[in-house]
Amino acid sequence: MARSVSNRAKALNTAVAGTLGFLMFFPILWIIVLSFKTEEDAIRAPLEVLFNSGWTLESFFTVQERSDYFKHFSNSVIISLGSTFLGLLIAVPAAWAMAFVPAKHTKNVLMWMLSTKMLPPVGVLVPIYLIFRDYGLLDTRIGLVFVLMMMNLPIIIWMLYTYFKEIPGEILEAARMDGASLREEILYVLTPMAIPGMASTVLLNIILAWNEAFWTLNLTAAKAAPLTAFIASYSSPEGLFYAKLSAASIMAIAPILIMGWFSQKQLVRGLTFGAVK
Amino acid sequence: MISPSVILLLGWMIIPLSLTIYFSFLRYNLITPTGNPFVGWENYYWFLTDPSFKAAMINTLVMVGGILLITVIGGIGFALLLDRPMWGQGIIRIMVIAPFFVMPTVSALVWKNMFMNPVNGIFGRIATGLGFEPIDFMGQIPLLSIVLIVSWMWLPFATLILFTAMQSLDQEQLEAAEMDGAGWTSRFIFIVLPHLARAITVVILIQTIFLLSIFAEILVTTNGGPGTASTNLTYLIYVSSLLQFDVGMGSAGGVIAIILANIVAIFLMRMIGKNLDA
């Protein structure tokens, strides 16, 4: 550090940033608190909720019994993992080719792929809905896997491309000089270097697919509804059951919150398409 | 090896897109089978002259504009703040960024019930406690309520991007300016802000693309109401195509939404393209 900072300035910064950070985080904190309360306690005054009421796991069990949380949870898992890995399967060869064997039009192709992501979903809502209806894909997990994969494919390709691009070409040459075959080159040199980038890509796309709330709400009813739609069913009048809504919400966001904390850096790369580094 | 992706994306783009355009010229309602005759620009005419279209356009602009204003200014503030030396910076950053990972339906419902409910919500209780009449957020100020909720979700995004950009700022340049007697304000205006300009533009463009498609937050809080007070373009199209089953009208709206999004996308694509050679 070039200049020394007085402890007082540091304490002041910490206090201000800490307070604002706490306020940003407060709604999440609050539903964590409410989820461990009974319905009667959850609607009392905030201070009473905090200091003058017991703690219970009751709401979590009720949510599971009443509305089968695990069914929706497994739908979410299948849809987000399925769309991500299917997308990866299609994206890896494309990103690989564009990064290592760039052609004259590679840049244009990449730009065009990104531009498909700029299409507002609502612009194609009607035809997708009708196609899904006609082919019996409404309210099926496979249909959602496909739609979400298509939604995120440009981001997956883009992220993989930027990661692959960072692998220095000299290493490949060195491997070739040492007599590595193409198969060995890919297996022992490229793959280990590509895995961290692929892991970040997977992480970010699971998050995006998990939280996607346009197609999941419009294309599902009961069977294939993931957690986004499950929570939406609390909009009224069940939303008035604060403890249950909180418990359901916490169970819906907890896995992604944890994953999100690990993927802050990748988020910048993935969502700005490399325009900010 | 790129062909699977290209074919899929091409199909994904062209098939629905051309169907949308095609439907937008038909009189096509799912409940009243009329044989779907070709009607030219009729759907566009009715869609564009419908008073709810005007309302939805204004709401969309207010929503996007309001959220951008809050998140960009707040994001710059947070980025500057987090860039300062402090203890526990990692934890504070996590707390600020966390809302971005909360799914839209959860954020909207939690804010609507736990905070904005006039009787049991925290805001309502504070207002009552101070002797004021609590505000019925969703009834009286639905648009502003949605702006606040969505801003809470996107402020972390702006913060994260701007904070990342801040870290590539040359600290020595700042110190040199300080030595030369530049105060905090002039350092901010002449060094920090120009350095962030690019990142700010990116935040604005990307957020605009996502914010034009706000849907779930409206669906679970106000349903677009009261009346059309909080209906945006996306929601209006959803209402006419999936609730009123008017495929033709919904498609005409869809085409308009695509055109609007493309205006923003062109600028965004240019910025990405410039950076691609690097």
PDB file of C-alpha atoms in Angstrom, chain A residues 2-3 5 7 10-11 13-14 16-18 20-22 24-28 30-31 34 43-46 90 93-94 97-98 107 110-116 118-131 133 146-147 149-151 153-154 157-158 207 210-211 213-214 217-218 227-228 231-232 234-235 239-240 242 245-246 249 252-253 256-257 260-261 264-265 267-268 271-277, chain B residues 1-2 4-6 8-10 12-13 15-17 19-20 23 28 30 78 81-82 84-87 92-106 109-115 117 120-122 125 152 155-157 160-161 164-165 167-168 171 175 178 187 198-199 202 206 209-210 213 215-216 219-220 234 237-238 241-242 247 250-251 254 257-258 261-262 265 268-269 272-273 275-278:
ATOM      1  CA  ALA A   2       1.473   3.298  -1.135  1.00  0.00           C
ATOM      2  CA  ARG A   3       0.126   5.480   1.591  1.00  0.00           C
ATOM      3  CA  VAL A   5      -4.296   5.082   6.230  1.00  0.00           C
ATOM      4  CA  ASN A   7      -7.101   3.606  11.761  1.00  0.00           C
ATOM      5  CA  LYS A  10     -10.493   2.902   8.265  1.00  0.00           C
ATOM      6  CA  ALA A  11     -12.945   2.515  11.132  1.00  0.00           C
ATOM      7  CA  ASN A  13     -15.164   3.473   6.231  1.00  0.00           C
ATOM      8  CA  THR A  14     -15.934   0.152   7.850  1.00  0.00           C
ATOM      9  CA  VAL A  16     -20.415   3.365   6.813  1.00  0.00           C
ATOM     10  CA  ALA A  17     -19.952   0.490   4.391  1.00  0.00           C
ATOM     11  CA  GLY A  18     -20.967  -2.034   7.019  1.00  0.00           C
ATOM     12  CA  LEU A  20     -25.135   0.158   4.090  1.00  0.00           C
ATOM     13  CA  GLY A  21     -24.147  -3.453   3.389  1.00  0.00           C
ATOM     14  CA  PHE A  22     -26.276  -4.581   6.298  1.00  0.00           C
ATOM     15  CA  MET A  24     -28.854  -4.263   1.518  1.00  0.00           C
ATOM     16  CA  PHE A  25     -28.668  -7.671   3.118  1.00  0.00           C
ATOM     17  CA  PHE A  26     -31.431  -7.024   5.624  1.00  0.00           C
ATOM     18  CA  PRO A  27     -34.385  -8.407   3.592  1.00  0.00           C
ATOM     19  CA  ILE A  28     -32.581 -11.734   3.228  1.00  0.00           C
ATOM     20  CA  TRP A  30     -35.215 -10.960   7.823  1.00  0.00           C
ATOM     21  CA  ILE A  31     -36.718 -13.893   5.950  1.00  0.00           C
ATOM     22  CA  LEU A  34     -39.071 -15.223  10.027  1.00  0.00           C
ATOM     23  CA  ILE A  43     -46.592 -10.981  11.964  1.00  0.00           C
ATOM     24  CA  ARG A  44     -45.789  -9.281  15.261  1.00  0.00           C
ATOM     25  CA  ALA A  45     -43.764  -6.076  15.504  1.00  0.00           C
ATOM     26  CA  PRO A  46     -40.150  -6.598  14.340  1.00  0.00           C
ATOM     27  CA  ILE A  90     -22.865 -27.940 -27.651  1.00  0.00           C
ATOM     28  CA  PRO A  93     -16.677 -27.576 -29.538  1.00  0.00           C
ATOM     29  CA  ALA A  94     -17.797 -24.208 -30.893  1.00  0.00           C
ATOM     30  CA  ALA A  97     -12.826 -24.056 -32.588  1.00  0.00           C
ATOM     31  CA  MET A  98     -13.263 -20.297 -32.476  1.00  0.00           C
ATOM     32  CA  LYS A 107     -15.566 -12.506 -34.782  1.00  0.00           C
ATOM     33  CA  LEU A 110     -19.441 -14.634 -32.148  1.00  0.00           C
ATOM     34  CA  MET A 111     -21.041 -11.218 -32.304  1.00  0.00           C
ATOM     35  CA  TRP A 112     -24.079 -12.646 -34.027  1.00  0.00           C
ATOM     36  CA  MET A 113     -24.418 -15.342 -31.355  1.00  0.00           C
ATOM     37  CA  LEU A 114     -24.349 -12.680 -28.680  1.00  0.00           C
ATOM     38  CA  SER A 115     -26.943 -10.657 -30.520  1.00  0.00           C
ATOM     39  CA  THR A 116     -29.445 -13.518 -30.213  1.00  0.00           C
ATOM     40  CA  MET A 118     -30.465  -9.407 -26.923  1.00  0.00           C
ATOM     41  CA  LEU A 119     -33.780 -10.612 -28.321  1.00  0.00           C
ATOM     42  CA  PRO A 120     -36.461  -9.882 -25.697  1.00  0.00           C
ATOM     43  CA  PRO A 121     -38.109 -13.162 -24.655  1.00  0.00           C
ATOM     44  CA  VAL A 122     -41.547 -11.639 -24.898  1.00  0.00           C
ATOM     45  CA  GLY A 123     -40.965 -11.075 -28.617  1.00  0.00           C
ATOM     46  CA  VAL A 124     -41.017 -14.809 -29.203  1.00  0.00           C
ATOM     47  CA  LEU A 125     -43.411 -15.760 -26.408  1.00  0.00           C
ATOM     48  CA  VAL A 126     -46.397 -16.413 -28.667  1.00  0.00           C
ATOM     49  CA  PRO A 127     -44.774 -18.771 -31.184  1.00  0.00           C
ATOM     50  CA  ILE A 128     -42.818 -20.667 -28.526  1.00  0.00           C
ATOM     51  CA  TYR A 129     -45.989 -21.051 -26.483  1.00  0.00           C
ATOM     52  CA  LEU A 130     -47.970 -22.326 -29.473  1.00  0.00           C
ATOM     53  CA  ILE A 131     -45.211 -24.688 -30.592  1.00  0.00           C
ATOM     54  CA  ARG A 133     -48.743 -26.470 -26.919  1.00  0.00           C
ATOM     55  CA  PHE A 146     -34.348 -26.787 -24.073  1.00  0.00           C
ATOM     56  CA  VAL A 147     -35.613 -23.201 -23.828  1.00  0.00           C
ATOM     57  CA  MET A 149     -30.365 -23.902 -22.804  1.00  0.00           C
ATOM     58  CA  MET A 150     -31.084 -21.764 -25.858  1.00  0.00           C
ATOM     59  CA  MET A 151     -31.391 -18.675 -23.683  1.00  0.00           C
ATOM     60  CA  LEU A 153     -26.112 -20.804 -24.984  1.00  0.00           C
ATOM     61  CA  PRO A 154     -24.669 -17.478 -26.211  1.00  0.00           C
ATOM     62  CA  ILE A 157     -20.126 -19.979 -25.740  1.00  0.00           C
ATOM     63  CA  TRP A 158     -18.936 -16.481 -25.026  1.00  0.00           C
ATOM     64  CA  ILE A 207     -27.403 -19.486 -11.302  1.00  0.00           C
ATOM     65  CA  TRP A 210     -32.179 -21.317 -11.514  1.00  0.00           C
ATOM     66  CA  ASN A 211     -33.431 -17.739 -11.236  1.00  0.00           C
ATOM     67  CA  ALA A 213     -38.516 -16.290 -14.214  1.00  0.00           C
ATOM     68  CA  PHE A 214     -40.045 -15.537 -17.586  1.00  0.00           C
ATOM     69  CA  LEU A 217     -43.575 -18.939 -15.217  1.00  0.00           C
ATOM     70  CA  ASN A 218     -45.159 -18.937 -18.660  1.00  0.00           C
ATOM     71  CA  LEU A 227     -38.992 -23.040  -7.535  1.00  0.00           C
ATOM     72  CA  THR A 228     -39.575 -19.688  -9.255  1.00  0.00           C
ATOM     73  CA  ILE A 231     -42.808 -19.196  -4.943  1.00  0.00           C
ATOM     74  CA  ALA A 232     -45.044 -17.274  -7.346  1.00  0.00           C
ATOM     75  CA  TYR A 234     -47.536 -17.636  -2.783  1.00  0.00           C
ATOM     76  CA  SER A 235     -48.469 -14.330  -4.371  1.00  0.00           C
ATOM     77  CA  GLY A 239     -48.283 -14.613   0.922  1.00  0.00           C
ATOM     78  CA  LEU A 240     -49.927 -13.519   4.115  1.00  0.00           C
ATOM     79  CA  TYR A 242     -45.149 -14.882   6.496  1.00  0.00           C
ATOM     80  CA  LEU A 245     -43.396 -17.769   2.666  1.00  0.00           C
ATOM     81  CA  SER A 246     -40.071 -17.115   4.391  1.00  0.00           C
ATOM     82  CA  SER A 249     -38.083 -18.513   0.028  1.00  0.00           C
ATOM     83  CA  ALA A 252     -35.441 -21.620  -2.811  1.00  0.00           C
ATOM     84  CA  ILE A 253     -32.550 -19.178  -2.679  1.00  0.00           C
ATOM     85  CA  ILE A 256     -27.839 -20.205  -5.268  1.00  0.00           C
ATOM     86  CA  LEU A 257     -26.748 -17.666  -2.660  1.00  0.00           C
ATOM     87  CA  GLY A 260     -23.227 -16.940  -6.085  1.00  0.00           C
ATOM     88  CA  TRP A 261     -20.693 -15.997  -3.457  1.00  0.00           C
ATOM     89  CA  GLN A 264     -18.675 -12.971  -8.195  1.00  0.00           C
ATOM     90  CA  LYS A 265     -15.763 -12.578 -10.577  1.00  0.00           C
ATOM     91  CA  LEU A 267     -20.453 -12.861 -13.028  1.00  0.00           C
ATOM     92  CA  VAL A 268     -18.712  -9.736 -14.300  1.00  0.00           C
ATOM     93  CA  LEU A 271     -22.758 -10.784 -17.941  1.00  0.00           C
ATOM     94  CA  THR A 272     -20.786  -7.952 -19.510  1.00  0.00           C
ATOM     95  CA  PHE A 273     -19.555 -10.133 -22.381  1.00  0.00           C
ATOM     96  CA  GLY A 274     -16.001  -9.019 -21.714  1.00  0.00           C
ATOM     97  CA  ALA A 275     -16.771  -5.322 -22.092  1.00  0.00           C
ATOM     98  CA  VAL A 276     -15.562  -4.718 -18.538  1.00  0.00           C
ATOM     99  CA  LYS A 277     -12.441  -6.358 -17.205  1.00  0.00           C
TER     100      LYS A 277
ATOM    101  CA  MET B   1     -17.347 -27.795 -34.848  1.00  0.00           C
ATOM    102  CA  ILE B   2     -19.249 -24.571 -34.527  1.00  0.00           C
ATOM    103  CA  PRO B   4     -24.265 -27.388 -34.005  1.00  0.00           C
ATOM    104  CA  SER B   5     -24.344 -24.125 -32.086  1.00  0.00           C
ATOM    105  CA  VAL B   6     -24.833 -22.047 -35.199  1.00  0.00           C
ATOM    106  CA  LEU B   8     -29.411 -24.299 -33.110  1.00  0.00           C
ATOM    107  CA  LEU B   9     -29.125 -20.571 -32.537  1.00  0.00           C
ATOM    108  CA  LEU B  10     -30.148 -19.814 -36.090  1.00  0.00           C
ATOM    109  CA  TRP B  12     -33.976 -20.588 -32.324  1.00  0.00           C
ATOM    110  CA  MET B  13     -33.808 -17.104 -33.730  1.00  0.00           C
ATOM    111  CA  ILE B  15     -38.294 -19.851 -36.525  1.00  0.00           C
ATOM    112  CA  PRO B  16     -39.984 -18.039 -33.619  1.00  0.00           C
ATOM    113  CA  LEU B  17     -39.065 -14.639 -35.002  1.00  0.00           C
ATOM    114  CA  LEU B  19     -43.650 -16.811 -36.757  1.00  0.00           C
ATOM    115  CA  THR B  20     -44.069 -13.725 -34.580  1.00  0.00           C
ATOM    116  CA  PHE B  23     -48.837 -13.957 -36.707  1.00  0.00           C
ATOM    117  CA  TYR B  28     -55.703 -14.905 -34.844  1.00  0.00           C
ATOM    118  CA  LEU B  30     -57.280 -18.768 -29.755  1.00  0.00           C
ATOM    119  CA  PHE B  78     -20.949   1.603  -3.354  1.00  0.00           C
ATOM    120  CA  LEU B  81     -16.998   3.138  -0.798  1.00  0.00           C
ATOM    121  CA  LEU B  82     -15.905  -0.488  -1.136  1.00  0.00           C
ATOM    122  CA  ARG B  84     -11.609   2.408   0.352  1.00  0.00           C
ATOM    123  CA  PRO B  85      -9.499   0.663   2.951  1.00  0.00           C
ATOM    124  CA  MET B  86     -11.619  -1.024   5.609  1.00  0.00           C
ATOM    125  CA  TRP B  87     -11.857  -4.087   7.755  1.00  0.00           C
ATOM    126  CA  ILE B  92     -19.389  -6.382   3.377  1.00  0.00           C
ATOM    127  CA  ARG B  93     -19.051  -6.960  -0.350  1.00  0.00           C
ATOM    128  CA  ILE B  94     -20.864 -10.277  -0.073  1.00  0.00           C
ATOM    129  CA  MET B  95     -23.719  -8.605   1.809  1.00  0.00           C
ATOM    130  CA  VAL B  96     -24.048  -5.926  -0.858  1.00  0.00           C
ATOM    131  CA  ILE B  97     -23.974  -8.401  -3.741  1.00  0.00           C
ATOM    132  CA  ALA B  98     -26.259 -11.058  -2.252  1.00  0.00           C
ATOM    133  CA  PRO B  99     -29.595  -9.613  -3.517  1.00  0.00           C
ATOM    134  CA  PHE B 100     -28.555 -10.292  -7.086  1.00  0.00           C
ATOM    135  CA  PHE B 101     -28.758 -14.028  -6.464  1.00  0.00           C
ATOM    136  CA  VAL B 102     -32.272 -13.945  -5.082  1.00  0.00           C
ATOM    137  CA  MET B 103     -34.801 -15.154  -7.634  1.00  0.00           C
ATOM    138  CA  PRO B 104     -37.194 -12.429  -8.873  1.00  0.00           C
ATOM    139  CA  THR B 105     -40.335 -14.031  -7.481  1.00  0.00           C
ATOM    140  CA  VAL B 106     -38.811 -14.273  -4.004  1.00  0.00           C
ATOM    141  CA  LEU B 109     -42.994 -11.271  -2.714  1.00  0.00           C
ATOM    142  CA  VAL B 110     -40.741 -10.610   0.245  1.00  0.00           C
ATOM    143  CA  TRP B 111     -40.742  -6.880  -0.383  1.00  0.00           C
ATOM    144  CA  LYS B 112     -44.454  -6.807  -1.080  1.00  0.00           C
ATOM    145  CA  ASN B 113     -45.472  -8.680   2.066  1.00  0.00           C
ATOM    146  CA  MET B 114     -42.779  -8.231   4.675  1.00  0.00           C
ATOM    147  CA  PHE B 115     -41.905  -4.611   3.935  1.00  0.00           C
ATOM    148  CA  ASN B 117     -47.703  -4.405   3.390  1.00  0.00           C
ATOM    149  CA  ASN B 120     -47.859  -6.006   8.907  1.00  0.00           C
ATOM    150  CA  GLY B 121     -44.994  -4.778   6.743  1.00  0.00           C
ATOM    151  CA  ILE B 122     -41.980  -3.171   8.363  1.00  0.00           C
ATOM    152  CA  ARG B 125     -45.180  -0.419  11.162  1.00  0.00           C
ATOM    153  CA  TRP B 152     -32.665  -3.629  -4.920  1.00  0.00           C
ATOM    154  CA  LEU B 155     -27.909  -2.417  -7.474  1.00  0.00           C
ATOM    155  CA  PRO B 156     -25.539  -5.309  -6.680  1.00  0.00           C
ATOM    156  CA  PHE B 157     -24.928  -5.868 -10.379  1.00  0.00           C
ATOM    157  CA  LEU B 160     -20.017  -5.354  -8.874  1.00  0.00           C
ATOM    158  CA  ILE B 161     -19.241  -4.131 -12.399  1.00  0.00           C
ATOM    159  CA  THR B 164     -14.328  -4.265 -10.829  1.00  0.00           C
ATOM    160  CA  ALA B 165     -13.668  -1.264 -13.056  1.00  0.00           C
ATOM    161  CA  GLN B 167      -9.755  -1.733  -9.350  1.00  0.00           C
ATOM    162  CA  SER B 168      -8.014  -1.054 -12.636  1.00  0.00           C
ATOM    163  CA  GLN B 171      -3.666   4.685  -7.881  1.00  0.00           C
ATOM    164  CA  GLU B 175      -1.934  10.339  -5.727  1.00  0.00           C
ATOM    165  CA  GLU B 178      -3.726  14.810  -4.858  1.00  0.00           C
ATOM    166  CA  ARG B 187     -10.302  14.012  -8.538  1.00  0.00           C
ATOM    167  CA  ARG B 198     -17.013   2.840 -20.133  1.00  0.00           C
ATOM    168  CA  ALA B 199     -18.191   0.567 -17.330  1.00  0.00           C
ATOM    169  CA  VAL B 202     -21.990  -1.081 -20.191  1.00  0.00           C
ATOM    170  CA  ILE B 206     -26.994  -4.400 -20.240  1.00  0.00           C
ATOM    171  CA  ILE B 209     -31.904  -4.996 -22.067  1.00  0.00           C
ATOM    172  CA  PHE B 210     -32.842  -6.967 -18.969  1.00  0.00           C
ATOM    173  CA  SER B 213     -38.189  -7.614 -19.902  1.00  0.00           C
ATOM    174  CA  PHE B 215     -42.091  -9.629 -15.837  1.00  0.00           C
ATOM    175  CA  ALA B 216     -42.119 -11.847 -12.752  1.00  0.00           C
ATOM    176  CA  LEU B 219     -46.871 -10.739 -12.054  1.00  0.00           C
ATOM    177  CA  VAL B 220     -46.504 -11.559  -8.363  1.00  0.00           C
ATOM    178  CA  THR B 234     -43.631  -7.048 -21.630  1.00  0.00           C
ATOM    179  CA  ILE B 237     -47.938  -8.433 -24.426  1.00  0.00           C
ATOM    180  CA  TYR B 238     -48.278 -11.262 -21.927  1.00  0.00           C
ATOM    181  CA  SER B 241     -51.424 -13.089 -25.877  1.00  0.00           C
ATOM    182  CA  LEU B 242     -51.722 -15.501 -22.947  1.00  0.00           C
ATOM    183  CA  VAL B 247     -52.164 -14.157 -30.816  1.00  0.00           C
ATOM    184  CA  GLY B 250     -49.601 -10.168 -28.877  1.00  0.00           C
ATOM    185  CA  SER B 251     -47.336 -10.819 -31.838  1.00  0.00           C
ATOM    186  CA  GLY B 254     -43.745  -8.655 -29.658  1.00  0.00           C
ATOM    187  CA  ALA B 257     -40.674  -4.991 -28.230  1.00  0.00           C
ATOM    188  CA  ILE B 258     -37.992  -6.537 -30.435  1.00  0.00           C
ATOM    189  CA  ALA B 261     -34.656  -3.796 -27.608  1.00  0.00           C
ATOM    190  CA  ASN B 262     -32.640  -3.761 -30.805  1.00  0.00           C
ATOM    191  CA  ALA B 265     -28.631  -3.739 -28.481  1.00  0.00           C
ATOM    192  CA  LEU B 268     -24.164  -2.522 -26.773  1.00  0.00           C
ATOM    193  CA  MET B 269     -22.915  -4.743 -29.582  1.00  0.00           C
ATOM    194  CA  ILE B 272     -18.506  -5.363 -27.162  1.00  0.00           C
ATOM    195  CA  GLY B 273     -17.175  -5.510 -30.711  1.00  0.00           C
ATOM    196  CA  ASN B 275     -13.238  -4.822 -27.109  1.00  0.00           C
ATOM    197  CA  LEU B 276     -13.169  -8.139 -28.912  1.00  0.00           C
ATOM    198  CA  ASP B 277      -9.887  -7.688 -30.756  1.00  0.00           C
ATOM    199  CA  ALA B 278      -7.986  -7.236 -27.513  1.00  0.00           C
TER     200      ALA B 278
END
